[in-house]
Coordinates of C-alpha atoms in Angstrom, one line a residue:
M288 CA 106.7 131.1 134.6
D289 CA 105.0 133.2 131.6
E290 CA 101.4 133.1 132.1
Q291 CA 100.3 133.5 129.1
E292 CA 102.1 130.1 128.3
I293 CA 100.8 126.0 128.0
R294 CA 104.0 123.5 129.5
V295 CA 103.4 119.8 128.5
D296 CA 105.9 117.3 128.4
R297 CA 107.9 117.8 124.8
P298 CA 106.6 113.6 123.2
Q299 CA 109.6 111.2 122.6
R300 CA 110.3 107.9 120.8
W301 CA 108.4 105.9 123.2
D302 CA 105.1 107.8 124.6
Q303 CA 102.7 106.1 122.6
P304 CA 103.2 102.0 122.1
F305 CA 102.4 100.9 118.7
G306 CA 99.6 98.5 120.3
G307 CA 98.7 101.3 123.0
Q308 CA 100.4 100.0 125.8
L309 CA 103.8 97.3 125.7
L310 CA 103.8 93.9 124.4
P311 CA 103.9 91.8 127.1
D312 CA 107.1 89.7 127.5
Q313 CA 105.6 86.5 126.9
L314 CA 104.2 87.7 123.8
V315 CA 107.6 89.3 123.3
D316 CA 109.8 85.7 123.9
W317 CA 106.9 83.8 121.6
T318 CA 107.9 86.4 119.1
L319 CA 112.0 85.6 119.6
T320 CA 111.4 82.3 119.5
G321 CA 108.5 81.4 116.9
T322 CA 109.5 84.0 114.2
V323 CA 111.6 84.8 112.3
L324 CA 113.1 88.2 113.9
S325 CA 115.1 85.5 116.4
F326 CA 117.4 85.3 113.4
A327 CA 118.1 88.7 115.4
C328 CA 119.0 87.9 118.7
S329 CA 122.5 86.1 118.6
D330 CA 123.4 89.9 117.0
F331 CA 121.9 91.8 119.9
Q332 CA 123.2 89.7 122.5
S333 CA 126.7 90.9 121.0
S334 CA 125.8 94.4 120.5
G335 CA 124.4 93.9 124.3
A336 CA 120.9 96.1 122.4
T337 CA 118.1 95.2 124.3
L338 CA 115.7 92.9 121.1
S339 CA 112.7 92.8 123.8
E340 CA 112.8 96.8 124.4
I341 CA 112.1 97.6 120.4
L342 CA 109.8 94.7 120.4
K343 CA 107.8 95.6 123.7
N344 CA 107.3 98.6 122.0
D345 CA 107.3 99.0 118.8
A346 CA 105.3 95.3 118.1
R347 CA 101.3 94.7 118.4
L348 CA 99.0 91.5 118.6
I349 CA 96.2 91.6 116.4
E350 CA 94.0 88.9 115.9
Y351 CA 91.8 87.7 112.7
Q352 CA 88.9 85.6 112.2
P353 CA 88.1 83.2 108.9
G354 CA 88.5 85.7 106.0
D355 CA 90.1 89.3 107.5
I356 CA 91.9 90.8 105.7
I357 CA 96.1 91.0 107.3
I358 CA 97.3 93.7 104.2
R359 CA 95.2 94.3 100.4
K360 CA 96.7 94.4 96.9
G361 CA 97.4 98.5 96.6
D362 CA 97.2 99.9 99.9
Y363 CA 100.3 101.8 101.4
G364 CA 101.6 100.6 105.4
G365 CA 106.0 100.6 106.3
S366 CA 105.4 98.1 109.0
V367 CA 105.4 93.5 108.7
F368 CA 103.7 90.5 110.0
F369 CA 104.5 86.9 111.5
G370 CA 102.4 85.0 111.7
L371 CA 101.4 83.6 115.5
T372 CA 99.3 80.5 115.6
G373 CA 96.2 79.7 112.8
S374 CA 96.8 79.7 108.3
I375 CA 97.9 82.8 106.9
H376 CA 97.6 82.5 103.4
V377 CA 98.5 85.2 99.4
L378 CA 95.9 85.4 97.3
T379 CA 97.5 84.4 93.9
D380 CA 94.6 84.2 92.4
A381 CA 94.6 88.4 90.1
T382 CA 90.3 87.9 89.6
G383 CA 90.0 87.1 93.4
D384 CA 91.5 90.7 94.5
S385 CA 88.6 92.8 91.8
V386 CA 86.0 91.0 94.0
L387 CA 87.1 92.8 97.1
Q388 CA 85.6 96.0 98.3
T389 CA 88.5 98.5 97.4
S390 CA 88.8 99.9 101.4
K391 CA 88.4 103.2 102.0
M392 CA 90.0 103.8 105.7
L393 CA 89.9 107.8 106.0
K394 CA 86.8 109.3 106.6
K395 CA 85.8 113.0 104.6
R396 CA 84.7 115.8 105.8
T397 CA 80.5 116.0 105.4
W398 CA 79.8 119.2 102.6
W399 CA 78.1 121.5 105.6
Q400 CA 81.4 120.6 108.1
A401 CA 83.6 121.8 104.6
I402 CA 81.7 124.9 103.8
S403 CA 81.6 125.8 107.9
Q404 CA 85.4 125.4 107.8
L405 CA 85.3 129.3 107.2
W406 CA 83.2 130.7 109.7
K407 CA 84.5 127.5 112.3
N408 CA 88.6 128.2 111.7
S409 CA 91.0 129.2 114.5
S410 CA 92.6 133.2 114.4
E411 CA 95.0 132.4 115.5
P412 CA 98.2 131.2 113.1
E413 CA 98.8 127.2 114.6
S414 CA 96.4 126.6 116.8
R415 CA 95.7 123.3 118.8
S416 CA 93.0 121.9 119.9
D417 CA 94.5 119.4 122.4
A418 CA 97.4 121.2 123.9
G419 CA 99.5 117.9 124.7
T420 CA 98.9 115.8 121.6
G421 CA 97.5 117.7 118.9
F422 CA 95.3 115.9 117.1
S423 CA 92.9 112.7 118.0
T424 CA 94.6 109.7 116.8
I425 CA 92.9 107.6 113.7
D426 CA 91.9 104.0 115.7
L427 CA 93.0 101.8 112.6
M428 CA 92.3 98.5 113.6
E429 CA 88.4 99.5 114.4
L430 CA 88.7 101.3 110.9
I431 CA 89.7 97.5 109.7
K432 CA 87.7 95.3 111.1
R433 CA 85.0 97.4 109.2
S434 CA 85.9 97.1 105.6
R435 CA 87.9 94.9 105.2
S436 CA 87.0 91.2 105.5
I437 CA 86.1 88.8 102.5
P438 CA 82.6 88.6 101.2
G439 CA 80.9 84.8 101.7
D440 CA 82.0 82.6 102.7
I441 CA 85.6 81.9 103.0
D442 CA 85.7 78.5 102.2
Q443 CA 83.9 78.5 98.9
F444 CA 86.6 82.1 98.7
S445 CA 89.5 79.4 98.9
R446 CA 88.3 76.7 96.4
K447 CA 87.0 79.3 93.6
Y448 CA 90.6 81.6 93.6
K449 CA 93.8 80.2 94.3
S450 CA 96.1 81.3 96.6
I451 CA 99.4 79.8 99.0
E452 CA 99.2 78.6 102.8
I453 CA 102.3 81.2 104.5
P454 CA 104.1 79.3 106.5
L455 CA 103.4 81.1 109.8
G456 CA 106.9 82.8 111.4
R457 CA 107.8 84.1 108.7
S458 CA 107.9 87.1 107.2
I459 CA 104.9 89.0 104.9
G460 CA 104.6 92.8 104.4
E461 CA 108.7 93.0 103.9
I462 CA 108.6 94.3 100.4
A463 CA 106.4 97.7 101.2
A464 CA 108.1 98.5 104.3
L465 CA 112.0 98.4 102.5
R466 CA 110.6 100.0 99.5
R467 CA 108.2 102.2 101.2
S468 CA 105.7 101.0 98.0
N469 CA 102.4 99.1 98.1
R470 CA 101.0 96.6 98.6
S471 CA 102.4 93.6 96.0
A472 CA 99.4 90.8 97.2
T473 CA 96.1 90.3 98.8
V474 CA 97.1 88.3 102.6
F475 CA 94.2 87.1 104.8
A476 CA 93.5 83.9 107.6
A477 CA 91.7 81.8 106.4
K478 CA 91.6 80.2 109.9
K479 CA 91.0 81.9 113.1
T480 CA 94.7 84.0 113.1
T481 CA 97.2 86.0 115.7
C482 CA 99.6 87.2 114.5
I483 CA 102.6 89.6 115.7
E484 CA 102.8 92.4 113.1
V485 CA 106.3 95.4 113.6
R486 CA 105.9 99.1 112.6
L487 CA 108.0 100.9 110.2
Q488 CA 110.3 101.8 112.9
G489 CA 111.6 99.0 114.9
I490 CA 111.9 96.5 111.7
R491 CA 114.4 99.6 110.8
D492 CA 116.6 99.4 114.2
I493 CA 115.8 95.7 113.7
C494 CA 117.5 96.1 110.6
R495 CA 120.0 98.1 112.1
K496 CA 121.6 95.6 113.8
S497 CA 121.2 93.0 113.0
R498 CA 122.7 91.8 109.6
M499 CA 121.5 88.4 109.6
F500 CA 117.7 89.1 109.8
R501 CA 118.5 92.9 107.3
E502 CA 119.7 89.8 104.8
Y503 CA 116.9 87.1 105.3
L504 CA 113.7 90.9 104.4
E505 CA 116.7 91.9 101.5
S506 CA 116.7 87.9 100.2
E507 CA 112.1 87.8 100.6
V508 CA 111.7 90.6 98.7
R509 CA 114.2 89.9 96.1
T510 CA 112.1 86.7 96.1
R511 CA 108.2 87.5 96.3
S512 CA 109.3 91.0 94.1
L513 CA 110.1 87.7 91.1
G514 CA 106.8 86.0 92.6
N515 CA 105.2 88.6 92.1
L516 CA 106.7 89.9 88.6
F517 CA 103.6 88.6 86.0
S518 CA 101.0 89.9 87.8
E519 CA 101.4 93.1 88.5
I520 CA 103.8 93.8 84.9
P521 CA 100.9 94.0 81.3
L522 CA 103.8 92.8 79.8
F523 CA 103.9 89.4 81.4
H524 CA 99.9 88.7 80.6
K525 CA 100.2 87.4 77.6
I526 CA 102.6 84.7 78.0
P527 CA 101.4 81.2 78.4
T528 CA 102.1 79.5 82.3
T529 CA 104.7 77.6 82.1
D530 CA 106.9 79.4 79.8
K531 CA 106.4 82.3 83.1
S532 CA 107.5 79.9 85.2
K533 CA 111.0 79.6 82.6
I534 CA 111.4 83.1 82.7
L535 CA 112.0 82.7 86.7
D536 CA 114.0 80.5 86.1
V537 CA 116.5 82.4 84.3
I538 CA 116.0 86.4 86.0
R539 CA 117.9 88.3 86.6
F540 CA 117.5 90.4 90.1
E541 CA 119.9 93.7 90.3
R542 CA 120.5 96.4 92.8
H543 CA 122.2 99.8 92.2
G544 CA 122.8 102.5 93.2
N545 CA 122.7 104.5 97.4
E546 CA 119.6 104.5 99.1
H547 CA 120.4 107.7 100.9
W548 CA 120.5 109.2 97.4
N549 CA 118.3 112.7 98.8
H550 CA 121.2 113.8 101.5
G551 CA 122.6 116.2 100.6
L552 CA 120.5 116.6 97.4
R553 CA 119.4 120.7 98.6
S554 CA 123.3 122.1 98.0
I555 CA 123.0 120.8 94.2
M556 CA 119.8 120.7 93.2
G557 CA 119.7 121.4 89.2
N558 CA 124.0 121.5 89.3
K559 CA 123.8 118.0 86.2
D560 CA 127.5 117.5 86.4
A561 CA 127.3 117.4 90.5
L562 CA 124.1 115.1 90.5
L563 CA 125.3 112.7 87.1
A564 CA 128.3 112.3 89.6
Q565 CA 126.0 110.9 91.8
E566 CA 124.4 108.9 89.5
T567 CA 124.7 104.7 89.3
P568 CA 125.8 103.7 85.9
V569 CA 124.3 100.5 84.8
V570 CA 124.7 100.6 80.5
K571 CA 126.1 103.1 78.6
A572 CA 125.8 103.7 75.2
G573 CA 128.2 101.4 72.9
W574 CA 127.8 98.5 75.5
R575 CA 126.9 94.8 74.2
L576 CA 122.8 95.1 76.1
D577 CA 122.5 90.8 77.4
G578 CA 118.2 91.8 77.3
F579 CA 115.9 94.7 78.6
F580 CA 115.6 95.6 82.6
L581 CA 112.9 96.3 84.0
L582 CA 112.6 98.4 86.4
L583 CA 110.7 97.5 89.8
N584 CA 111.9 100.6 92.7
G585 CA 113.3 103.4 92.0
F586 CA 113.8 105.5 88.8
A587 CA 116.2 106.1 86.8
R588 CA 118.0 109.1 83.8
I589 CA 118.5 107.9 79.7
S590 CA 120.6 110.4 78.6
R591 CA 123.0 110.0 75.5
S592 CA 125.9 111.7 75.4
T593 CA 127.5 113.1 72.6
R594 CA 130.7 115.1 72.7
G595 CA 131.4 115.5 75.9
V596 CA 127.8 117.1 77.0
T597 CA 125.2 114.3 77.9
E598 CA 121.6 115.4 76.9
T599 CA 119.1 114.2 78.6
V600 CA 116.5 112.2 76.4
D601 CA 113.3 110.4 79.0
Y602 CA 113.2 109.3 82.9
L603 CA 112.4 105.5 83.8
R604 CA 109.4 105.4 86.4
P605 CA 108.7 101.0 87.9
G606 CA 106.8 99.3 85.5
D607 CA 109.3 101.0 83.1
I608 CA 111.6 99.1 80.5
F609 CA 115.1 99.7 78.6
G610 CA 116.6 97.8 75.8
M611 CA 113.1 96.5 74.7
E612 CA 113.3 98.3 71.3
E613 CA 117.5 97.5 70.6
L614 CA 117.2 94.5 71.6
I615 CA 114.3 93.8 69.0
E616 CA 115.8 96.3 66.0
A617 CA 119.2 93.3 66.2
I618 CA 117.3 89.8 66.3
D619 CA 115.8 91.6 63.4
S620 CA 119.3 92.1 62.0
G621 CA 120.8 88.9 63.3
R622 CA 123.8 91.7 65.1
T623 CA 124.4 91.4 68.4
P624 CA 122.5 94.1 70.8
V625 CA 124.2 97.0 72.3
A626 CA 122.8 100.2 73.8
T627 CA 122.7 103.7 72.6
K628 CA 122.0 106.0 75.1
D629 CA 123.5 106.1 79.0
F630 CA 120.9 104.0 81.8
H631 CA 121.4 105.5 85.3
C632 CA 120.0 104.7 88.4
I633 CA 118.8 107.3 90.9
G634 CA 118.6 106.6 94.5
S635 CA 118.4 103.0 95.3
T636 CA 116.7 101.0 92.5
D637 CA 115.7 97.9 91.9
L638 CA 116.2 96.4 88.2
L639 CA 115.3 92.9 86.5
L640 CA 117.0 92.0 83.7
I641 CA 115.7 89.6 81.5
S642 CA 117.7 88.4 78.6
T643 CA 118.0 88.6 75.3
P644 CA 117.7 84.4 74.9
A645 CA 114.4 84.5 78.0
F646 CA 113.5 87.3 75.2
Q647 CA 113.8 85.3 72.3
K648 CA 112.5 81.9 73.2
Y649 CA 109.3 82.8 75.7
I650 CA 108.4 86.4 74.9
L651 CA 108.5 87.0 71.8
P652 CA 106.7 83.8 70.4
H653 CA 103.6 85.3 71.8
I654 CA 103.7 89.3 71.3
S655 CA 104.2 91.0 68.6
R656 CA 106.8 93.2 67.1
E657 CA 104.4 96.1 66.8
D658 CA 102.6 94.7 69.7
L659 CA 105.9 95.3 72.0
L660 CA 107.6 98.4 71.0
K661 CA 104.1 100.5 70.9
N662 CA 102.9 99.8 74.5
F663 CA 106.4 98.2 76.7
S664 CA 108.9 99.9 75.0
R665 CA 109.3 104.3 74.7
P666 CA 111.2 104.5 71.3
E667 CA 112.7 108.4 71.6
R668 CA 110.8 109.4 68.4
E669 CA 108.0 109.3 71.2
I670 CA 108.5 110.9 74.1
D671 CA 106.6 114.5 73.7
I672 CA 107.9 116.0 76.1
S673 CA 110.3 119.5 75.4
K674 CA 114.2 117.6 75.8
N675 CA 114.7 121.3 77.8
A676 CA 111.8 120.6 80.1
L677 CA 112.8 116.5 80.5
E678 CA 117.2 118.7 81.7
F679 CA 114.9 120.8 84.1
L680 CA 112.8 116.9 85.4
V681 CA 114.9 115.2 85.6
N682 CA 117.9 117.8 87.4
H683 CA 115.6 118.8 90.1
R684 CA 114.3 115.2 90.4
T685 CA 110.6 116.2 89.8
I686 CA 110.4 113.1 88.7
N687 CA 110.3 111.1 91.6
G688 CA 106.2 113.5 92.3
N689 CA 102.9 111.9 92.2
Q690 CA 101.3 115.1 92.8
T691 CA 103.9 117.7 92.6
M692 CA 102.1 121.9 92.1
I693 CA 103.1 122.7 88.7
I694 CA 101.7 126.3 88.3
D695 CA 101.1 127.9 85.2
L696 CA 102.9 131.9 85.3
D697 CA 101.7 132.6 82.0
R698 CA 98.0 132.3 83.4
C699 CA 98.7 133.2 86.7
T700 CA 97.6 136.5 87.8
D701 CA 99.0 136.2 91.8
C702 CA 95.2 136.8 93.3
D703 CA 96.4 133.9 96.1
D704 CA 92.8 132.7 96.5
C705 CA 95.3 128.7 96.0
V706 CA 97.1 130.1 99.0
K707 CA 93.7 131.4 100.9
A708 CA 92.1 127.7 99.5
C709 CA 95.1 125.9 101.8
A710 CA 94.8 127.5 104.5
T711 CA 90.7 127.5 104.5
T712 CA 91.2 124.1 104.9
H713 CA 93.5 124.0 107.1
D714 CA 92.5 126.3 110.0
G715 CA 93.8 128.7 109.3
N716 CA 96.8 128.0 107.6
P717 CA 98.3 127.4 104.5
R718 CA 100.0 124.5 103.7
F719 CA 102.5 125.2 101.1
I720 CA 104.3 128.2 99.3
R721 CA 103.4 129.9 95.9
E722 CA 107.4 129.3 95.1
G723 CA 110.2 127.1 93.4
Y724 CA 111.9 126.2 90.6
R725 CA 110.4 128.0 87.7
H726 CA 111.7 126.8 83.6
A727 CA 110.6 128.7 81.0
Q728 CA 106.4 130.2 82.0
L729 CA 106.3 126.8 84.7
M730 CA 106.9 127.3 88.3
V731 CA 107.2 124.0 90.9
A732 CA 106.0 125.0 93.3
S733 CA 107.3 124.4 97.0
A734 CA 103.5 121.7 98.0
C735 CA 104.2 118.2 99.2
M736 CA 104.5 116.1 95.9
H737 CA 103.5 113.4 97.9
C738 CA 106.6 110.9 96.0
C739 CA 107.0 108.1 94.2
D740 CA 109.9 107.6 96.6
P741 CA 109.2 109.9 100.1
V742 CA 112.6 109.8 101.4
C743 CA 110.6 111.8 104.1
L744 CA 109.7 109.3 106.1
V745 CA 112.9 107.8 106.5
G746 CA 114.0 107.6 109.8
C747 CA 111.0 109.3 111.1
P748 CA 111.2 107.9 114.9
T749 CA 107.5 107.4 115.7
G750 CA 105.5 107.4 112.1
A751 CA 103.9 110.2 112.1
I752 CA 104.2 110.9 108.2
H753 CA 103.3 108.4 107.0
R754 CA 101.9 107.1 103.7
E755 CA 97.8 106.8 104.2
L756 CA 96.9 103.2 103.7
S757 CA 94.4 103.2 100.7
S758 CA 94.9 106.4 99.1
G759 CA 98.8 105.7 99.6
N760 CA 99.3 109.7 99.7
V761 CA 101.8 110.5 102.4
I762 CA 100.9 112.8 105.3
I763 CA 101.3 113.3 109.0
Q764 CA 99.4 112.2 112.2
E765 CA 100.0 115.0 115.3
S766 CA 99.2 112.7 118.2
T767 CA 102.5 110.8 117.6
C768 CA 105.4 113.8 116.0
I769 CA 107.6 114.8 118.3
G770 CA 109.0 117.4 116.3
C771 CA 112.2 115.8 116.2
A772 CA 111.9 117.6 112.6
T773 CA 113.7 114.7 110.8
C774 CA 111.1 115.0 108.0
V775 CA 112.6 118.7 107.3
E776 CA 115.7 117.5 106.7
S777 CA 115.0 113.4 104.6
C778 CA 113.1 115.6 102.5
P779 CA 115.2 117.2 99.6
Y780 CA 112.7 119.5 97.7
D781 CA 111.9 121.8 101.0
N782 CA 108.3 121.1 101.4
I783 CA 108.0 120.6 105.3
R784 CA 108.6 122.1 107.5
T785 CA 107.9 122.8 111.8
V786 CA 105.1 125.2 113.9
E787 CA 105.4 126.4 116.8
I788 CA 102.2 125.6 118.6
K789 CA 99.4 127.3 120.5
D790 CA 95.8 126.3 122.2
A791 CA 92.9 127.5 121.2
V792 CA 93.4 130.4 122.8
G793 CA 96.7 130.9 121.5
R794 CA 99.2 131.1 124.1
P795 CA 102.0 129.3 123.3
I796 CA 102.3 125.7 124.1
I797 CA 105.3 125.2 125.6
D798 CA 108.4 121.6 127.3
T799 CA 107.7 121.3 130.7
V800 CA 111.7 120.9 130.5
S801 CA 113.6 122.6 128.3
G802 CA 111.6 126.1 128.3
N803 CA 112.0 125.7 124.5
P804 CA 108.9 126.0 122.0
I805 CA 106.4 122.5 121.2
L806 CA 107.3 122.2 117.2
K807 CA 105.6 120.2 114.7
A808 CA 105.6 119.4 111.3
T809 CA 103.7 120.3 109.2
K810 CA 102.0 119.5 105.0
C811 CA 100.6 119.9 102.1
D812 CA 98.2 116.3 103.1
L813 CA 96.4 116.6 99.4
C814 CA 92.5 117.9 101.0
I815 CA 92.6 114.9 102.2
D816 CA 89.6 114.5 104.5
Q817 CA 87.9 116.8 101.8
P818 CA 85.0 115.5 99.9
S819 CA 86.3 118.1 96.9
G820 CA 89.2 117.3 96.4
P821 CA 92.8 119.6 96.6
A822 CA 91.4 123.1 97.5
C823 CA 94.4 125.4 96.2
V824 CA 93.3 122.8 92.5
N825 CA 90.0 124.0 92.6
A826 CA 90.3 127.2 93.6
C827 CA 92.4 128.6 90.8
P828 CA 90.3 130.8 88.6
H829 CA 92.1 130.6 86.4
D830 CA 93.1 127.2 85.2
A831 CA 96.4 128.1 86.5
L832 CA 97.8 125.6 89.2
H833 CA 97.3 122.0 88.0
R834 CA 98.5 117.9 90.1
V835 CA 100.8 116.1 88.1
N836 CA 101.5 112.7 88.4
F837 CA 105.0 112.1 86.4
G838 CA 104.2 108.6 85.7
D839 CA 100.7 109.7 83.5
R840 CA 104.1 110.5 80.7
D841 CA 100.0 112.1 79.5
L842 CA 99.1 114.2 81.4
S843 CA 102.9 115.3 82.2
A844 CA 103.5 115.8 78.6
A845 CA 101.1 118.0 78.3
L846 CA 102.5 120.1 80.8
W847 CA 105.8 120.9 79.8
G848 CA 105.5 119.2 75.3
N849 CA 106.4 122.5 74.1
S850 CA 108.4 124.3 77.5

């Protein structure tokens, strides 16, 4: 063996049980008989796979005291919970959420710690202080205990704010797990409670083997998405409670598109014809509209075809509406509602269809036409982003970004201060490349966009790449990264890379068995532990670099309006 090498065992999928140790057999048996996970038993028996082994590794037992918050509305997380004992309630009163303190799960560096990075960083590229696993694991359970409880008396809180008890054994948190979105409701323990928490990797493996359990979860997603509709969507805030229940009776849930939309995308990025062939048409111009569509998850292209040429005129993200302008004009003129534009789903998309009669009967009487058109519709004449820029953004799927790095090349002087600042805050290693796709004077740099639909999370065998609990930023926990590069292949934007790591003095770290270098996935983490936010933005002396959320139309229009 080369004395200049450090040899360690390569991390594996099953190295780190979710709870620190394997779930005991007694708890596994209890989970399989006392929760809806029993639906999966027959499928696993016929396939020869072992459900118990998945639960032993990917599940853990959590005990909650009265008033402890199990999941908090707005937080991120991919695990699903199953109650074993106690009493679990979901908060249905929005005012109750407003009194709960915002969670702060990740401890940031102090200003002195941030400044001292200038001289404390290692001189060796990609060095790690712990040669075996990288950075230490954050004890999330301790953070949860410190920051997640209902203030005051739980009985008084329950009387003041409306909540509904969830039967023991039912799944909790499946919407965020299956849709890679934030938590849609706050769930808390009303009494001393025990839950089994199964991380995303275990849920994914169970769903692959069990059709019955997968269909159960999808059914729960549909039902609970409708239940959260009126608190999540501003359009329905002015609707009386009696009419809301009537809307639920007639609303239609639709799911369109391909969940694996990122596969092969790199090879056709920017090719509109090839991309359109992969998109799912929901409505074509000239088709009769049965109502208006509300997009719950995913994103979509809105376009118009003239003489065989398709022109992109807008895009939709979660919470956006399609068809309302046409619906109102048709109702006022007494005509049949007809679509004036094409509506194509990009990737896997959840939609709600509110029918024309329901719109007329339950929504129009409570919200003026002017208010509807101003706040809940996007007439083409009010879209400030140029048509060429829209084509570029949609054809490169940049609209998926929540924190996309945009560089104005007219302002950029190639000083590289942004790259240097990034390296300083990441132990001497920059986490982005100042290159990328260009449109006019603007460039979409090769940096993690912290996407609305982060497909890089799909397939990670250990959950090392995940959304940070309170911010939703996509980060990598190095201690559980096994260097498999699944996230690298899954990211269609080529914004994640694997690196060969070294120890603190620069010796390469080698796998004991194969003799190959140990790899770790790296990418932009938006300087999540820095007190001042993204170092790249702060360091630019010419205001050339911006982070853009394409869900914020005003900000995106300010950058792209004249491009």
